[in-house]
Coordinates of C-alpha atoms in Angstrom, one line a residue:
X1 CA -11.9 15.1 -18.6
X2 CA -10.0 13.2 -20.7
X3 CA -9.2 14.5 -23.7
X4 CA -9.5 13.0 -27.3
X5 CA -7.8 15.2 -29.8
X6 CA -7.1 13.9 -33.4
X7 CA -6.4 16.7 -36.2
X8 CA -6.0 15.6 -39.7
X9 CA -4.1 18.4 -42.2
X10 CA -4.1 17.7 -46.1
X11 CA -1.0 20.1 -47.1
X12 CA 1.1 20.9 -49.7
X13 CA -0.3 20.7 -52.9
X14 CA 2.1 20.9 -55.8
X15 CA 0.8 22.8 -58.3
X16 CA 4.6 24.0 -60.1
X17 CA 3.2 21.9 -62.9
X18 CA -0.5 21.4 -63.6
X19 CA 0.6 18.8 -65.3
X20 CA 1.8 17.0 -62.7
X21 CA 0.4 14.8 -60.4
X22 CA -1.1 16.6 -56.7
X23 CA 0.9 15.4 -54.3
X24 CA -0.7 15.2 -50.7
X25 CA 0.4 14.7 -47.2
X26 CA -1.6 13.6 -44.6
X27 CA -0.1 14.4 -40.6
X28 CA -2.5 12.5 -37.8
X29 CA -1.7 13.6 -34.1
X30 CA -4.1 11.6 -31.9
X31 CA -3.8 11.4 -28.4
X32 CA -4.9 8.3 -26.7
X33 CA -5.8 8.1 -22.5
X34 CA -3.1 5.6 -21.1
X35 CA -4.0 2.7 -19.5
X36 CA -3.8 1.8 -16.1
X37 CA -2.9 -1.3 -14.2
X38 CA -3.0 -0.8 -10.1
X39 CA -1.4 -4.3 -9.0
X40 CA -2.0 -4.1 -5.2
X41 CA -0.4 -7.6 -3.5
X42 CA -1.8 -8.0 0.4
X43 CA 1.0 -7.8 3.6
X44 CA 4.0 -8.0 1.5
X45 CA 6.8 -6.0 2.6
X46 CA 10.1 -4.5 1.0
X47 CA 11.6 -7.4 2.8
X48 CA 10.6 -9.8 0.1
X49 CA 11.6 -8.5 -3.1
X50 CA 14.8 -9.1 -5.2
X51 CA 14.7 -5.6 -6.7
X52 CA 14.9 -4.4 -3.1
X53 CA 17.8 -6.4 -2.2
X54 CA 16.8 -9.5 -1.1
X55 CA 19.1 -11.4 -3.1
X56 CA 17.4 -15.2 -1.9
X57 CA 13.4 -14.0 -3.1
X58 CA 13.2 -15.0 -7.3
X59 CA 10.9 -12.0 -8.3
X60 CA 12.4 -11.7 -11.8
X61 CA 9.0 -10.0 -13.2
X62 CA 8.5 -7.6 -10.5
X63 CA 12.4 -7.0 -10.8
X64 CA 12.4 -6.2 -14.6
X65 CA 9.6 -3.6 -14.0
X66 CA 11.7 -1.8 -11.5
X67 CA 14.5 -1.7 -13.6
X68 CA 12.1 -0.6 -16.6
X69 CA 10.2 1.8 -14.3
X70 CA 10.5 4.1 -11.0
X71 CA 11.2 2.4 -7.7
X72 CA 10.6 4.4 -4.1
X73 CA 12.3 3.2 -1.6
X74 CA 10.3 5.7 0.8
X75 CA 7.0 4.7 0.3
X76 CA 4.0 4.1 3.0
X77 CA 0.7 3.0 3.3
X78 CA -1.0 4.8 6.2
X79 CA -2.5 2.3 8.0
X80 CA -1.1 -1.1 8.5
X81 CA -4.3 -3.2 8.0
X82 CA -6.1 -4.6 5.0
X83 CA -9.4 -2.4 4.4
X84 CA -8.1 0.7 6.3
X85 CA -5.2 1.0 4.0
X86 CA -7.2 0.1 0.6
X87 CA -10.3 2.6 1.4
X88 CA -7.3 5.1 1.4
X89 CA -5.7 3.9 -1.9
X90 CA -9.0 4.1 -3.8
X91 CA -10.2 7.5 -2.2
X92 CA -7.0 9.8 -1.7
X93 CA -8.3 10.6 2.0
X94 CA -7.8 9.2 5.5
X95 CA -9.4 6.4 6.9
X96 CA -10.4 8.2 10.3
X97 CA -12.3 11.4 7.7
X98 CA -14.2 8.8 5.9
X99 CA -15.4 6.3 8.2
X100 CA -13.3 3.7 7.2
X101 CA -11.4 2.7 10.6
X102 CA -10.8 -0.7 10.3
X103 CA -12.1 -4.2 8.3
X104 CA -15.1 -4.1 6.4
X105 CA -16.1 -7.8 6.6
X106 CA -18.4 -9.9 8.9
X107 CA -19.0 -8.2 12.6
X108 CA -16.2 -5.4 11.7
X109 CA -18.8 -3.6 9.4
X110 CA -16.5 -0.4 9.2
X111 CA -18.1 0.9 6.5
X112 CA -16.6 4.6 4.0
X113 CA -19.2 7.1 3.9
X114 CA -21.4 7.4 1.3
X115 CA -20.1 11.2 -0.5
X116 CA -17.1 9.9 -0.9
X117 CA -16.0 9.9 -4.7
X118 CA -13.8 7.0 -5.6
X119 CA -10.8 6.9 -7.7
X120 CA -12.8 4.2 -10.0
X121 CA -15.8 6.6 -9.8
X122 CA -13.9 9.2 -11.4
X123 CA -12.4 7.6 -14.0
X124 CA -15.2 5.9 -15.0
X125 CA -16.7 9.3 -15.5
X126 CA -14.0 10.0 -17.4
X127 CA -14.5 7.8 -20.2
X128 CA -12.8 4.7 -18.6
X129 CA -13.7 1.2 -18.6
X130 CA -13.1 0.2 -15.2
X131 CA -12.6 -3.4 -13.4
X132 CA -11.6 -5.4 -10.3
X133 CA -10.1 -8.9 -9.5
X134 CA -9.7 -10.3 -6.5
X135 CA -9.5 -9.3 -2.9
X136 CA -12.2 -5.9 -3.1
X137 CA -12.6 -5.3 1.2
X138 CA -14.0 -2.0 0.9
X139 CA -17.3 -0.9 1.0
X140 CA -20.1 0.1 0.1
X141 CA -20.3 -1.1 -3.4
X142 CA -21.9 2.6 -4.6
X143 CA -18.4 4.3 -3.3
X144 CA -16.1 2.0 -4.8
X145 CA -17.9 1.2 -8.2
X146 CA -16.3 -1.0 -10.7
X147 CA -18.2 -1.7 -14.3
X148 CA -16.8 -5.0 -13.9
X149 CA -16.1 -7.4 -11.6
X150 CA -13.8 -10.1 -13.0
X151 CA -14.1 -13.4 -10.9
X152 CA -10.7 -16.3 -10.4
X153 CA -9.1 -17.8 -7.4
X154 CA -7.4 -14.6 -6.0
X155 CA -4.8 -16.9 -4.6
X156 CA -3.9 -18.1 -8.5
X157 CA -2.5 -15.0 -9.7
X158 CA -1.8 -17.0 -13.2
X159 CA -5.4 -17.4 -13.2
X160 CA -6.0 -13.6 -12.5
X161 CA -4.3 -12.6 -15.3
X162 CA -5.8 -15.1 -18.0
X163 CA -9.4 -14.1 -17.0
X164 CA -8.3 -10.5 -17.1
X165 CA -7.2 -10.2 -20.6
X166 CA -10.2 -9.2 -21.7
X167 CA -10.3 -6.2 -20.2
X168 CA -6.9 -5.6 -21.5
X169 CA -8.3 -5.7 -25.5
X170 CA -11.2 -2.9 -24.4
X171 CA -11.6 -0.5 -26.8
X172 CA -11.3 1.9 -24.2
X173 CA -9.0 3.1 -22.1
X174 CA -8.8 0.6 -19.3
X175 CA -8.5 1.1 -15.3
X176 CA -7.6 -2.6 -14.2
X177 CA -7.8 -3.3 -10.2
X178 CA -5.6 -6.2 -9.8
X179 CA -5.7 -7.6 -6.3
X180 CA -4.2 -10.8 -5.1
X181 CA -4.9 -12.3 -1.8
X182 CA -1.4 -13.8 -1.5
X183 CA 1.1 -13.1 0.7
X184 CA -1.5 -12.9 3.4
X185 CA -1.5 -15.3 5.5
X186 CA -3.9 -18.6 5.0
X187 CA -6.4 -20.5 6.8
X188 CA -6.4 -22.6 9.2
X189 CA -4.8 -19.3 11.6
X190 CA -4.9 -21.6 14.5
X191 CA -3.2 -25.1 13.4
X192 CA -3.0 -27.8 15.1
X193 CA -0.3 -28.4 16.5
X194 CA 1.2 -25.0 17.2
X195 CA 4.4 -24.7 15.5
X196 CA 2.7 -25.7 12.5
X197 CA 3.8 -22.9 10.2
X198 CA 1.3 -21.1 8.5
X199 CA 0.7 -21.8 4.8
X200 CA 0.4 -18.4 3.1
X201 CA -1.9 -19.7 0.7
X202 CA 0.6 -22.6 -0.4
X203 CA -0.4 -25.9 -1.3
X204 CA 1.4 -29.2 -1.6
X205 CA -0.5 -29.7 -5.0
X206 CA 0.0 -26.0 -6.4
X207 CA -1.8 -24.2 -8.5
X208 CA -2.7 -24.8 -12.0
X209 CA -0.2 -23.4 -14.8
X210 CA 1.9 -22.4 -11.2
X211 CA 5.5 -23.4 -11.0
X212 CA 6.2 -24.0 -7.6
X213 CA 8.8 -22.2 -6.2
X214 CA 10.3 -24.0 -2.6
X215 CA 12.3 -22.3 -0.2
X216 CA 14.3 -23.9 2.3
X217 CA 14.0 -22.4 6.3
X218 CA 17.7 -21.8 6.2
X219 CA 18.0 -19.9 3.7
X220 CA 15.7 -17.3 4.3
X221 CA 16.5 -13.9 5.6
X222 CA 14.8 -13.0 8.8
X223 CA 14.7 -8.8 9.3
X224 CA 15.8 -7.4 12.7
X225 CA 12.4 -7.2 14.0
X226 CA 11.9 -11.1 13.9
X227 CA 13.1 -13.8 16.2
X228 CA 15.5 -15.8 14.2
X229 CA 14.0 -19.1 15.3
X230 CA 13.0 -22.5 13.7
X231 CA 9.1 -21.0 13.6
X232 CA 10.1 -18.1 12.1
X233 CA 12.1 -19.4 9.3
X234 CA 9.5 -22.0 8.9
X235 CA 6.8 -19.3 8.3
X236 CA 9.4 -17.1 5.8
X237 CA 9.9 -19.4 3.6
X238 CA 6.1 -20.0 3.3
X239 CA 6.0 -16.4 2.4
X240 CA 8.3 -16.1 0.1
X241 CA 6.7 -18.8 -1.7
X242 CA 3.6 -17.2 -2.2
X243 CA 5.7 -13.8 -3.1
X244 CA 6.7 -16.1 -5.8
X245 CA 3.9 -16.9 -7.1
X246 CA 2.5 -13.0 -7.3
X247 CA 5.5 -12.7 -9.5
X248 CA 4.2 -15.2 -12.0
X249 CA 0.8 -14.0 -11.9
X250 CA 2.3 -10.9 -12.9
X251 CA 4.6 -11.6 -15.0
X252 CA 1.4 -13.3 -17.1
X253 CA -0.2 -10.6 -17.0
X254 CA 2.8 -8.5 -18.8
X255 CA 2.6 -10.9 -21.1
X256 CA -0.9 -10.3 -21.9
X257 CA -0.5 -6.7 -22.1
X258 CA 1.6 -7.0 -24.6
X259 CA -0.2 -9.6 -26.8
X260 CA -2.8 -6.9 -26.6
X261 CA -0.3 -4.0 -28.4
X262 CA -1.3 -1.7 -25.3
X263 CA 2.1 -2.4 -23.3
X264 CA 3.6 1.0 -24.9
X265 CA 0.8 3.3 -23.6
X266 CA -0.3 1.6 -20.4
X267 CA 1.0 2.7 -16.5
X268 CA 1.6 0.1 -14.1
X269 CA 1.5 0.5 -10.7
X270 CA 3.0 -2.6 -8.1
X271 CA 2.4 -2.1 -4.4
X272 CA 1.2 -3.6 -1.2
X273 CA -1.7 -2.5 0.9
X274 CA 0.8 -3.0 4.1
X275 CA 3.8 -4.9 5.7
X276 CA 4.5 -8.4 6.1
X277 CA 1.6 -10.9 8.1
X278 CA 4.1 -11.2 10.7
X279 CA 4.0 -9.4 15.0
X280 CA 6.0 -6.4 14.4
X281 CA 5.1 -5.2 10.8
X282 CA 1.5 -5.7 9.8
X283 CA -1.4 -3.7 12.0
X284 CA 1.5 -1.3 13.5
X285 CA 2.8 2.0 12.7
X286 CA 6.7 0.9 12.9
X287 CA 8.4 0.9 9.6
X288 CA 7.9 -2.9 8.6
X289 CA 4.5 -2.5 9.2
X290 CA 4.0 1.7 6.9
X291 CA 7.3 1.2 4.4
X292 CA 6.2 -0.8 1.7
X293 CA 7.1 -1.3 -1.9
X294 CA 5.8 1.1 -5.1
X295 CA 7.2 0.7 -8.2
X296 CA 5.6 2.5 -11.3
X297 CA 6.2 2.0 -15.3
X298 CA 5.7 4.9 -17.2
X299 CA 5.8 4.2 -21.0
X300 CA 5.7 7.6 -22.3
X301 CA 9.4 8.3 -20.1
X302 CA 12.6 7.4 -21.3
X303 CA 14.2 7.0 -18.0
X304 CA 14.4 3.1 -16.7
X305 CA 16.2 2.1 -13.5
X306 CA 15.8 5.0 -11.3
X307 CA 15.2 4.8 -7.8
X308 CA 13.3 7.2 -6.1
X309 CA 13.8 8.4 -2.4
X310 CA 10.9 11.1 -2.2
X311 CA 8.7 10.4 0.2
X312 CA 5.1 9.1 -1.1
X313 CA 2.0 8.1 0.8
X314 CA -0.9 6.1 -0.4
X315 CA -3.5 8.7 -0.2
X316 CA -1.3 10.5 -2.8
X317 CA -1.8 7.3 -5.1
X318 CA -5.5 9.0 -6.4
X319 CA -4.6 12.2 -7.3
X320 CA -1.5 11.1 -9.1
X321 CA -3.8 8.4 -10.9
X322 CA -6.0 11.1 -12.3
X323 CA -3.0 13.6 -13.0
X324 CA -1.2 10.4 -15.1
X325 CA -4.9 9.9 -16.9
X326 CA -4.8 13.3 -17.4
X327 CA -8.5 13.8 -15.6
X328 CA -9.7 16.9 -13.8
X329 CA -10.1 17.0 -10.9
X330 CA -10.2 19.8 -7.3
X331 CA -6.8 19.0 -5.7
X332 CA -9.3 20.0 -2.3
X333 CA -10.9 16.8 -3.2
X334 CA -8.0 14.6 -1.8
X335 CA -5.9 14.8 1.6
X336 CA -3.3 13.4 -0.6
X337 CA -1.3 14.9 -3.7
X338 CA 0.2 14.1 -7.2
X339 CA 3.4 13.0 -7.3
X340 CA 3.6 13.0 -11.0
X341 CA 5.7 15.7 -11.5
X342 CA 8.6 14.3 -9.0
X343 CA 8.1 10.5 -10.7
X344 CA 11.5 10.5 -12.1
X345 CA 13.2 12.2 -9.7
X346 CA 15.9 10.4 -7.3
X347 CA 14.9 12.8 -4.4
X348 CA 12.2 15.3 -4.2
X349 CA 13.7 17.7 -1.1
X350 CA 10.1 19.0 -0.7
X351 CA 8.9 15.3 -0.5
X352 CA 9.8 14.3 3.2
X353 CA 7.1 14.8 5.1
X354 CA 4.6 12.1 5.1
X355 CA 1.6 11.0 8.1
X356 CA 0.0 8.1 9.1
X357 CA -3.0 7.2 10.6
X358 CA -4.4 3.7 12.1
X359 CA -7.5 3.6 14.2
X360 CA -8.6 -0.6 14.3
X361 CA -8.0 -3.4 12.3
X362 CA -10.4 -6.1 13.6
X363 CA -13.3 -4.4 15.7
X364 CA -11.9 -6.0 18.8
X365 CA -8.3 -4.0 18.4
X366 CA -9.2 -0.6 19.3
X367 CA -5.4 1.2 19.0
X368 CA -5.0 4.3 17.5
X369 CA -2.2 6.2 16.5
X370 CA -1.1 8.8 14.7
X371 CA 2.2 9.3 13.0
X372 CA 4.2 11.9 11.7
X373 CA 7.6 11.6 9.6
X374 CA 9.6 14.9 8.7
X375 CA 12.9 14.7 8.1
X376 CA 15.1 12.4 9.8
X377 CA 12.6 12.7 12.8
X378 CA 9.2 10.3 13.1
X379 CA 6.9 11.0 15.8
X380 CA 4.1 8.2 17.0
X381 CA 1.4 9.2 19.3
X382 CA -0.3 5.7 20.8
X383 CA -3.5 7.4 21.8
X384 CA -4.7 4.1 23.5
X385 CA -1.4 4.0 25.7
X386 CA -2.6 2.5 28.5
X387 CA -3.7 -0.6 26.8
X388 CA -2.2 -3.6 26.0
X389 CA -1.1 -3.3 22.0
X390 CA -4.0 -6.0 20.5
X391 CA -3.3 -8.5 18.6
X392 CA -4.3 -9.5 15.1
X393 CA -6.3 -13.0 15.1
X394 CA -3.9 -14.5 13.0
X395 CA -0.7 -12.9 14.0
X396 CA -1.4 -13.9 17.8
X397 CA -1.8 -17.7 16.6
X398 CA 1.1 -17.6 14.6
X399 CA 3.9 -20.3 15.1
X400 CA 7.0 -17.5 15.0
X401 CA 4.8 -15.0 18.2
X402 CA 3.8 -18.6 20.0
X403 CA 7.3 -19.6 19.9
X404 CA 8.0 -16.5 22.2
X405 CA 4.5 -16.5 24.2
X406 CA 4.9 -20.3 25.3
X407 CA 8.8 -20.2 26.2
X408 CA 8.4 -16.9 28.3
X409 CA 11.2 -15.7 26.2
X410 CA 12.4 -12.0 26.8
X411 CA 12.8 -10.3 23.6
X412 CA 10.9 -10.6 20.7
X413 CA 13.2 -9.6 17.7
X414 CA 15.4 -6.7 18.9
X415 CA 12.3 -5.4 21.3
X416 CA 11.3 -7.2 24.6
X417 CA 7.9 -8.6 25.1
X418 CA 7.2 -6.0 27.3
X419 CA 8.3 -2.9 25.2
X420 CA 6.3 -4.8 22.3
X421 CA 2.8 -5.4 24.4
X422 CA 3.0 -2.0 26.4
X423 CA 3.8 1.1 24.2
X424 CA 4.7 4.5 25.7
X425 CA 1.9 7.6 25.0
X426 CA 4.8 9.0 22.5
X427 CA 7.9 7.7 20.9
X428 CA 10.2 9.6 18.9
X429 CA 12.8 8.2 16.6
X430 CA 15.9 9.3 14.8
X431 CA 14.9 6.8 11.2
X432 CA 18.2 7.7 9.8
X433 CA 20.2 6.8 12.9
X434 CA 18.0 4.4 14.1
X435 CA 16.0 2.3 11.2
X436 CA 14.6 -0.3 13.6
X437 CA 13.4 2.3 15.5
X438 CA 14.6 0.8 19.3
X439 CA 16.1 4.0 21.1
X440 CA 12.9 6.2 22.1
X441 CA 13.8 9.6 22.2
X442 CA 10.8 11.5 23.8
X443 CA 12.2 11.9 27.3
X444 CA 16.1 12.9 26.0
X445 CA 16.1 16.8 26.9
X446 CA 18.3 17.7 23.7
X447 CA 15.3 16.1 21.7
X448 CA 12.5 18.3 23.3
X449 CA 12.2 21.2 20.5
X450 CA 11.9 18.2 18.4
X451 CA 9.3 16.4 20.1
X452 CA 7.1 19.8 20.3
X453 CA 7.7 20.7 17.0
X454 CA 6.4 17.5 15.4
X455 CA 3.2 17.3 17.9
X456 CA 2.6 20.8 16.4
X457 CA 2.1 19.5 13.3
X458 CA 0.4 16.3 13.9
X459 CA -2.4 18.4 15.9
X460 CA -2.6 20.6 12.6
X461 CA -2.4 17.1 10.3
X462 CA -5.4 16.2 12.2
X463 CA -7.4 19.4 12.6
X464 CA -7.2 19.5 7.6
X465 CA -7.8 16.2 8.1
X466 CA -10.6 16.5 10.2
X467 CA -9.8 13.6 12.7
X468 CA -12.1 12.8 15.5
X469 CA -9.7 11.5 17.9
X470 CA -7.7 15.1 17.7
X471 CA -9.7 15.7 20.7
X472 CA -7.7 13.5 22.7
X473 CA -4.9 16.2 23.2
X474 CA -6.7 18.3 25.3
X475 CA -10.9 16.7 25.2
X476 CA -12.2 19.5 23.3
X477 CA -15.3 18.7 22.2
X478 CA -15.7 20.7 19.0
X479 CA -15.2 17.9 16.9
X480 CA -17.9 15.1 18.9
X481 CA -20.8 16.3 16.8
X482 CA -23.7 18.4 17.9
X483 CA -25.1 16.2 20.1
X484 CA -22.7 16.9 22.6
X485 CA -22.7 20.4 22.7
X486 CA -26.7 20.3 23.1

């Protein structure tokens, strides 16, 4: 539980003299719960911040809070896709143990189960005032409990942070959701005509009390995975625009903290649920897609600046949530674990094993995979292999994939179409050699101990995890459910 402690001593009375005056001295050591702020921006990618070394992007908010703060540069979400990836930020377990496969909305109806105890939940119990803005996409509503729901234009994140000051003057400690639906991509998905690029949320009027920030196609950096063509550069520069304007909704809602007096004992968290909205990153398990940015202000450390390479996973974001709150809780609880004690840290040698796990992200893309990275090493197992790789609505209309699709064109970024649409049952990479993870090592004979030693430990990922689809190895049913071993 959190605990409230305040002790008041009245010491030293002077009594040399009883003449003189009693002299008395009052010590007060209170210790408060800290704040927290978990700022969670939707498909942005390390590719589009300054403080990652994009040197075009201007993020100066979200750039000052990485040099104030803690910055991992081997972070990951474990699944690629909106609600997947959220369920496991909020609950400290795998989507495939809880139900939470793919997108909760309309027909998709993926849905956590109902014991699950959330990290709002707990905190909540734990004498917290807790609230959400913006984009929510998990469900049910009993699970994922806030005691308010603050409502503004989740594309305004200016907006967001006005109507969220209130929560920010509580009189109790404060657990503030913040959830933006920028950078992901906008509506229409399927414009008319089709190199039209996609908005991002942008709009030639703006946004109230938004400076505009305009990127020319030109400038833009286009990563390795990308085509560099007009469509692509179109659609970048739309991105980093809205990028942009995360940082001034977030930079206003610095400003608020600390009109409030709270900046000094509150922990912010900045990170994305996944990669960027583009073929290549978001809804797969490559690194554009997993690798995403974290960067965490502690106020009670004295460090600034450092950059952290331990590797961290979303469903360790819960635990270390509660262990920063200081709030009990069974470390069985969570398939994830703290981090806290490695925050400041520049490398964690115990910290290099991390796993991820997509299953769907629309009801129509049935793909799942499982990942494993350990070392140097990462292992993917497509489980769907035979399939086609499915396509995300709004990434298959996209002006920088149609660009490829109508012109027949071989290679999409530094893959071919082919390689792209048709994955292999396994493929093994060497991350440190190979960062854009194009030279498939599975069938290279000097690589085999490897490649056995790493599906070792995904089968044994998935049997504490609990996964359903760990049957697909070798169809043992023990895991189907009683109905079929009737």
């Amino acid at each position: 539980m959190v605990k409230y402690i305040s002790f008041f001593f009245l010491l030293f009375l002077s009594c040399s003299d009883v003449n003189k005056s009693n002299s008395v001295v009052i010590v007060q050591d209170t210790s408060i719960p800290p704040n927290i702020i978990l700022f969670v921006a939707d498909d942005h990618g390390t590719d589009a911040l300054g403080s990652y070394g994009n040197p075009i992007i201007k993020t100066p908010n979200l750039d000052k809070l990485a040099s104030n703060g803690v910055r991992f540069t081997n972070a990951y979400c474990t699944s690629a896709s909106c609600a997947a990836s959220r369920s496991v930020i909020l609950s400290g377990l795998y989507g495939h143990a809880t139900g939470s496969y793919g997108h909760v909305h309309d027909y998709h109806h993926f849905s956590t189960y109902n014991e699950v105890k959330s990290l709002s939940n707990r905190l909540s119990e734990a004498g917290y005032v807790t609230a959400r803005i913006g984009k929510y996409h998990v469900a049910p509503e009993s699970v994922y409990k806030f005691d308010e729901v603050l409502k503004a234009n989740p594309r305004n994140t200016v907006e967001m942070a006005n109507v969220s000051s209130g929560i920010l003057n509580s009189d109790k400690p404060f657990f503030l959701y913040f959830c933006t639906d920028d950078p992901h991509r906008g509506q229409p998905f399927s414009p008319e005509p089709w190199d039209t690029p996609n908005s991002f949320g942008n709009k030639a009027q703006g946004y109230d009390d938004v400076n505009q920030v305009i990127y020319a196609p030109d400038d833009v950096l286009v990563p390795e995975f990308l085509p560099d063509t007009k469509q692509t550069r179109e659609e970048i520069a739309q991105y980093y625009q809205s990028v942009s304007r995360i940082d001034q909704g977030f930079g206003k809602l610095m400003s608020h903290l600390k009109s409030s007096g709270k900046m000094d004992n509150t922990i912010i968290f900045y990170i994305s649920d996944n990669g960027m909205a583009f073929p290549g990153a978001k809804t797969t398990v490559y690194e554009p897609g997993i690798k995403l940015p974290c960067i965490i202000k502690d106020p009670k450390s004295s460090k600034k600046g450092i950059v952290n390479q331990s590797r961290i996973s979303w469903v360790d974001l819960a635990p270390t949530i509660l262990d920063m709150a200081d709030v009990d809780y069974d470390t069985k609880d969570f398939h994830g674990k703290s981090f806290k004690g490695i925050l400041h840290q520049e490398e964690a040698s115990e910290w290099q094993t991390i796993y991820a796990s997509h299953t769907f992200h629309e009801i129509t893309m049935y793909y799942p995979m499982r990942v494993i990275i350990d070392g140097d090493y990462k292992l993917i197992w497509n489980i769907a292999y035979p399939l086609d790789y499915p396509f995300a609505s709004d990434l298959w209309a996209a002006s920088t994939w149609q660009a490829i699709y109508r012109n027949d064109e071989k290679y999409f970024g530094k893959r071919t179409v082919a390689d792209y649409m048709q994955r292999p049952e396994f493929e093994l990479y060497n991350v440190s050699k190979d960062p854009s993870e194009t030279n498939n090592l599975t069938h290279q004979n000097e690589y085999k101990a490897i490649l056995e030693s790493l599906k070792l430990k995904l089968k044994t990922f998935q049997i504490n995890t609990k996964d359903p689809w760990l049957i697909m190895w070798d169809h043992d049913t023990s895991l189907q459910g009683s109905g079929v071993n009737l």
